[in-house]
Amino acid sequence: MHKITLIPGDGIGPEVSKAMQMVVEASGAQIEWEEVEAGAHQIEKYGTPLPDHVIEAVKKNKIAIKGPITTPVGKGFKSVNVTLRQTLDLYVNLRPIKSFKGIPSRYENIDLVIVRENTEDLYAGIEHKIGDYGAESIKLITKPACERIVEFAMDYAEKNGRKLVTAIHKANIMKLSDGLFLETAREVAEAHKDVDFSDLIVDAAAMNLVMYPERYDVMVMPNLYGDILSDLGAGLVGGLGMIPGANIGKDYAVFEAVHGSAPQIAGLQKANPTALIQSAVMMLRHIGEKECAEKIEKALAVVFEKGECLTEDLGGKATTFQFAEALCNAM
Ligand code: NAI
């Protein structure tokens, strides 16, 4: 029996979390869920959107899966997601982007992996006002953080039979910060002769991913570029309802979809739970439940290829739970 911390989140989080639980249980995985709440609705009770007992629950069980959590724009509390990643030093954000047959998309056979640095860059939260005149956000890039994220990407490529790692940067303009990232990436890549290494400026990467996605394999990058290119990647394979993610550190791992809380469709049973279900597949592999992970992946492939039970974002009419039930039946 594996004890897993479940943070359902807000917006569409509770719906997609429930759907994910249905599917994981149907796979036969022996999971005991320890559910804890984080988000704006916790502020009145605990004075913070991320109470200490939530952090403690993740630390105790070491593995968590979470739904999205809303962050106020331009004001209010710091992102719970970013705080969780920084507090637990979950320095890797691993996001596989893969096509399924039957999903409406302009592309076929996409198979990319984004490795996003998760603790620093413009997300370090170092900002200040310059009177009424302006504001300044510091882009923090450190050598140890560059080393460990590129090391992870190269190691991941080696272990998963990937051929190429591309470092994404803007070192032509940010010569010191992105320059350090690129220089370190080159140094780390030198020690991994079995995997090819290249680099690309982020704006060119955005265009190339749309025009020639087949040229890329594993892509490693600082935090902000990873955030943006992940959504671009989602657009290649059917949208944000599809893409999973894993926040991984030395001691803990928190699995979550790339998408946010989608407040426009919250509570309407319109959300596609695939992204969180695929995050659960990553989690099952991480805890050694390979067979259960494969069962769910096969069920996804079958249901998508049949195309009879798709959620609205994929052009279908199925509700969140109907889609989850179709996966359970396929298993
Ligand atoms: P979003 O990802 O919530 O939504 C963008 C678009 O994709 C919307 O049209 C939405 O309806 C659609 N969408 C997203 N997930 C979907 C799903 N599973 N099924 C069907 N359609 C889906 O991004 P947005 O609107 O920028 O952010 C909303 C809130 O979520 C913000 O407060 C943001 O800070 C937060 N957020 C939280 C994240 C997390 O908890 N890890 C990640 C990204 C955003």
XYZ file of C-alpha atoms and ligand atoms in Angstrom:
375
model
C 0.000 0.000 0.000
C 1.388 3.421 -0.984
C 0.368 6.451 1.059
C -0.013 9.480 -1.240
C -0.863 13.060 -0.312
C -3.727 14.389 -2.438
C -4.213 18.151 -2.799
C -7.398 18.565 -4.909
C -6.860 22.336 -5.410
C -9.614 24.684 -6.569
C -11.462 25.572 -9.806
C -11.603 22.361 -11.860
C -9.125 20.752 -9.414
C -11.634 18.767 -7.299
C -13.393 17.347 -10.410
C -10.245 16.254 -12.210
C -8.798 14.903 -8.941
C -11.887 12.736 -8.358
C -11.722 11.461 -11.942
C -8.010 10.693 -11.501
C -8.711 8.767 -8.267
C -11.432 6.693 -10.017
C -9.013 5.703 -12.777
C -6.037 4.994 -10.486
C -8.213 2.797 -8.258
C -9.582 0.910 -11.292
C -6.000 0.186 -12.388
C -5.587 -1.897 -9.229
C -2.922 0.334 -7.685
C -2.910 0.026 -3.909
C -3.083 3.656 -2.831
C -4.152 5.188 0.455
C -4.959 8.863 -0.164
C -4.276 11.445 2.521
C -6.278 14.478 1.404
C -5.257 18.022 2.429
C -6.494 21.387 1.194
C -4.520 24.381 -0.087
C -5.616 27.569 -1.860
C -7.467 30.831 -1.221
C -10.284 29.027 0.634
C -7.823 28.131 3.415
C -6.835 31.721 4.207
C -9.764 32.457 6.537
C -9.068 29.362 8.658
C -5.250 29.277 8.648
C -4.198 32.801 7.595
C -2.330 31.358 4.583
C -3.265 29.562 1.355
C -0.550 26.979 2.060
C -0.896 25.867 5.712
C 2.087 24.163 7.371
C 0.211 20.867 7.733
C 0.009 20.616 3.906
C 3.790 20.894 3.593
C 4.185 18.433 6.468
C 1.810 15.939 4.784
C 3.887 16.019 1.583
C 7.106 15.655 3.577
C 5.716 12.699 5.526
C 4.456 10.727 2.514
C 7.203 12.045 0.166
C 4.833 11.771 -2.825
C 1.855 14.021 -3.618
C -0.499 14.643 -6.490
C -2.257 17.962 -6.757
C -4.952 19.723 -8.728
C -4.440 23.311 -9.896
C -4.613 26.241 -7.490
C -5.735 29.746 -8.505
C -3.228 32.601 -8.059
C -4.521 36.203 -7.938
C -3.140 38.254 -10.874
C -1.066 41.370 -10.129
C -1.872 41.388 -6.388
C -2.609 39.109 -3.426
C -0.734 36.072 -2.132
C 2.300 34.436 -3.762
C 1.505 31.402 -5.929
C 0.932 28.305 -3.793
C 2.378 26.241 -6.640
C 5.632 28.211 -6.781
C 5.898 28.246 -2.956
C 5.444 24.476 -2.776
C 8.122 23.907 -5.433
C 10.581 26.228 -3.681
C 9.880 25.037 -0.124
C 10.337 21.359 -1.035
C 13.189 22.131 -3.454
C 11.362 20.386 -6.305
C 13.907 21.626 -8.797
C 12.742 19.649 -11.846
C 9.494 20.221 -13.695
C 9.227 17.310 -16.117
C 6.560 17.611 -18.814
C 6.228 14.956 -21.516
C 4.274 16.116 -24.584
C 2.987 13.183 -26.597
C 0.334 12.748 -29.308
C -2.479 10.232 -29.010
C -4.202 8.831 -32.098
C -7.771 10.129 -32.275
C -7.079 13.499 -30.647
C -7.928 16.407 -32.949
C -4.655 18.244 -33.652
C -2.729 19.680 -36.614
C 0.193 17.412 -35.697
C 0.839 13.685 -35.456
C 3.524 11.708 -33.656
C 4.692 14.484 -31.364
C 6.991 13.106 -28.689
C 8.848 15.829 -26.788
C 9.940 16.261 -23.208
C 10.268 19.660 -21.547
C 12.567 19.845 -18.526
C 11.865 23.166 -16.817
C 14.016 24.525 -13.982
C 11.567 25.023 -11.160
C 13.094 27.082 -8.354
C 14.645 30.297 -9.667
C 14.773 32.634 -12.702
C 12.059 35.322 -12.679
C 9.988 33.063 -10.392
C 12.391 33.564 -7.469
C 9.916 36.216 -6.271
C 12.535 38.976 -5.875
C 10.645 42.111 -6.901
C 10.443 45.690 -5.716
C 8.823 48.945 -6.703
C 10.890 51.908 -7.848
C 8.643 54.541 -6.265
C 5.646 55.314 -8.470
C 7.901 55.238 -11.510
C 8.520 51.556 -12.077
C 9.103 48.101 -10.708
C 11.946 45.617 -10.925
C 11.911 41.787 -10.957
C 15.245 40.042 -10.524
C 16.096 37.125 -12.810
C 18.132 34.883 -10.538
C 20.206 32.178 -12.251
C 22.801 30.232 -10.238
C 25.441 27.769 -11.376
C 24.371 24.916 -9.008
C 20.751 25.177 -10.186
C 21.852 25.129 -13.855
C 24.107 22.154 -13.215
C 21.486 20.007 -11.534
C 18.697 20.708 -14.032
C 20.882 19.999 -17.083
C 22.323 16.945 -15.329
C 18.750 15.707 -14.796
C 17.873 16.312 -18.483
C 20.970 14.485 -19.764
C 20.453 11.606 -17.339
C 16.749 11.382 -18.249
C 17.683 11.274 -21.952
C 20.211 8.477 -21.355
C 17.849 6.367 -19.256
C 14.905 6.792 -21.632
C 16.659 6.172 -24.950
C 16.427 9.802 -26.037
C 18.972 11.045 -28.564
C 19.114 14.829 -28.227
C 18.962 17.429 -25.456
C 18.435 21.057 -26.549
C 19.115 23.892 -24.097
C 16.747 26.843 -24.585
C 17.976 30.332 -23.612
C 18.242 34.004 -24.536
C 21.977 34.309 -23.929
C 22.398 36.734 -26.845
C 20.589 39.386 -24.779
C 20.897 38.228 -21.138
C 24.593 37.537 -21.491
C 25.236 37.021 -17.779
C 22.181 35.110 -16.508
C 21.218 33.048 -19.560
C 24.899 33.097 -20.527
C 25.655 31.227 -17.292
C 22.834 28.746 -18.010
C 24.183 28.046 -21.510
C 27.828 27.825 -20.472
C 26.933 25.421 -17.646
C 24.698 23.348 -19.935
C 27.603 22.936 -22.365
C 29.925 21.869 -19.542
C 27.455 19.309 -18.186
C 26.691 17.967 -21.685
C 30.428 17.329 -22.270
C 30.302 14.517 -19.712
C 27.399 12.750 -21.481
C 28.793 11.517 -24.758
C 25.877 9.160 -25.568
C 23.387 11.994 -25.985
C 23.704 14.781 -28.548
C 23.472 18.337 -27.291
C 22.405 21.529 -29.028
C 21.099 24.932 -27.973
C 18.533 27.334 -29.329
C 17.354 30.868 -28.587
C 13.891 30.816 -27.047
C 12.117 32.903 -29.711
C 13.460 30.657 -32.459
C 12.422 27.674 -30.352
C 8.831 28.958 -30.284
C 8.706 29.159 -34.079
C 10.568 25.911 -34.687
C 8.316 23.973 -32.322
C 5.321 25.043 -34.409
C 7.009 24.437 -37.781
C 9.360 21.493 -37.144
C 8.506 19.838 -33.814
C 10.092 16.596 -35.046
C 13.538 18.235 -34.760
C 13.364 18.221 -30.944
C 13.508 15.540 -28.308
C 14.354 16.589 -24.717
C 14.449 20.362 -24.142
C 15.923 21.880 -20.965
C 15.390 25.502 -19.971
C 15.075 28.117 -17.223
C 11.746 28.524 -15.437
C 9.921 31.197 -17.480
C 10.718 29.737 -20.915
C 9.600 26.334 -19.595
C 6.289 27.765 -18.459
C 5.588 29.339 -21.854
C 6.874 26.538 -24.096
C 4.919 23.937 -22.080
C 1.658 25.625 -23.072
C 2.912 25.866 -26.660
C 3.670 22.139 -26.486
C 0.164 21.473 -25.160
C -1.156 23.224 -28.261
C 0.621 20.655 -30.450
C -1.208 17.674 -28.939
C -4.781 18.760 -28.257
C -4.495 21.459 -25.604
C -3.947 21.989 -21.911
C -6.340 19.223 -20.920
C -3.743 16.706 -22.127
C -0.330 17.529 -20.641
C 0.955 16.018 -17.391
C 3.792 17.106 -15.183
C 6.006 16.069 -12.305
C 7.797 18.359 -9.862
C 10.755 16.326 -8.671
C 13.383 17.010 -6.017
C 15.963 14.963 -4.148
C 13.549 13.966 -1.385
C 9.999 14.614 -2.612
C 7.881 14.576 -5.774
C 4.606 16.386 -6.485
C 2.697 15.392 -9.626
C 0.380 17.910 -11.284
C -1.067 18.837 -14.666
C 0.388 21.746 -16.635
C -2.992 23.518 -16.779
C -4.428 25.941 -14.235
C -7.740 26.074 -12.398
C -9.795 27.012 -15.519
C -12.363 29.000 -13.480
C -14.654 29.465 -16.527
C -15.535 25.758 -16.572
C -15.134 24.904 -12.870
C -17.969 22.785 -11.442
C -19.515 22.198 -14.879
C -18.062 18.704 -15.485
C -16.485 20.031 -18.678
C -12.838 19.676 -17.684
C -10.689 17.086 -19.386
C -9.033 15.038 -16.600
C -6.420 13.465 -18.937
C -3.640 15.818 -17.827
C -4.001 14.841 -14.171
C -4.582 11.185 -15.066
C -1.352 11.212 -17.081
C 0.347 12.905 -14.105
C -0.879 9.952 -12.019
C 0.650 7.598 -14.607
C 3.991 9.365 -14.061
C 3.478 9.037 -10.305
C 2.716 5.311 -10.548
C 5.929 4.753 -12.513
C 7.836 6.832 -9.940
C 6.614 4.607 -7.071
C 7.301 1.392 -8.997
C 3.706 0.558 -10.053
C 4.701 0.087 -13.692
C 1.903 -2.333 -14.634
C -0.860 -0.069 -13.311
C 0.706 2.868 -15.185
C 0.740 0.876 -18.440
C -2.860 -0.247 -17.950
C -4.023 3.362 -17.686
C -1.941 4.430 -20.686
C -3.428 1.631 -22.803
C -6.950 2.610 -21.705
C -6.272 6.234 -22.716
C -5.038 5.089 -26.142
C -8.126 2.880 -26.647
C -10.668 5.508 -25.579
C -9.020 8.255 -27.661
C -8.732 6.087 -30.761
C -12.408 5.055 -30.529
C -13.262 8.748 -30.162
C -16.755 8.044 -28.802
C -16.243 9.492 -25.341
C -14.242 12.716 -25.499
C -14.593 15.849 -23.393
C -15.679 19.179 -24.902
C -12.140 20.572 -25.335
C -11.455 17.643 -27.699
C -14.667 18.156 -29.650
C -16.764 15.604 -27.743
C -19.733 15.766 -25.388
C -18.615 13.543 -22.501
C -18.461 14.923 -18.974
C -15.349 14.676 -16.810
C -16.685 11.624 -14.964
C -18.107 9.932 -18.089
C -14.645 10.100 -19.628
C -13.111 8.662 -16.443
C -15.717 5.864 -16.444
C -14.871 5.050 -20.069
C -11.226 4.627 -19.020
C -12.229 2.410 -16.080
C -14.346 0.256 -18.430
C -11.514 0.041 -20.961
C -9.273 -1.362 -18.222
P -5.745 27.596 -17.351
O -4.810 26.506 -17.666
O -6.560 27.458 -16.115
O -6.758 27.779 -18.586
C -6.345 28.138 -19.907
C -7.396 27.640 -20.914
O -7.346 26.209 -21.004
C -8.836 27.979 -20.525
O -9.551 28.188 -21.705
C -9.312 26.704 -19.839
O -10.714 26.549 -19.870
C -8.584 25.622 -20.634
N -8.297 24.433 -19.823
C -7.335 24.315 -18.864
N -7.365 23.093 -18.342
C -8.347 22.416 -18.952
C -8.854 21.091 -18.814
N -8.336 20.209 -17.951
N -9.900 20.723 -19.606
C -10.427 21.572 -20.509
N -9.984 22.836 -20.669
C -8.952 23.247 -19.898
O -4.883 28.935 -17.327
P -5.254 30.391 -16.805
O -6.654 30.754 -17.194
O -4.142 31.224 -17.263
O -5.157 30.299 -15.230
C -6.255 30.147 -14.338
C -5.704 30.111 -12.914
O -4.920 28.927 -12.722
C -4.773 31.289 -12.580
O -5.089 31.701 -11.267
C -3.389 30.694 -12.624
O -2.491 31.353 -11.777
C -3.670 29.283 -12.126
N -2.654 28.291 -12.562
C -2.348 27.304 -11.687
C -1.456 26.327 -12.049
C -1.160 25.248 -11.059
O -1.893 25.092 -10.085
N -0.132 24.480 -11.255
C -0.804 26.311 -13.371
C -1.268 27.357 -14.247
C -2.148 28.319 -13.846
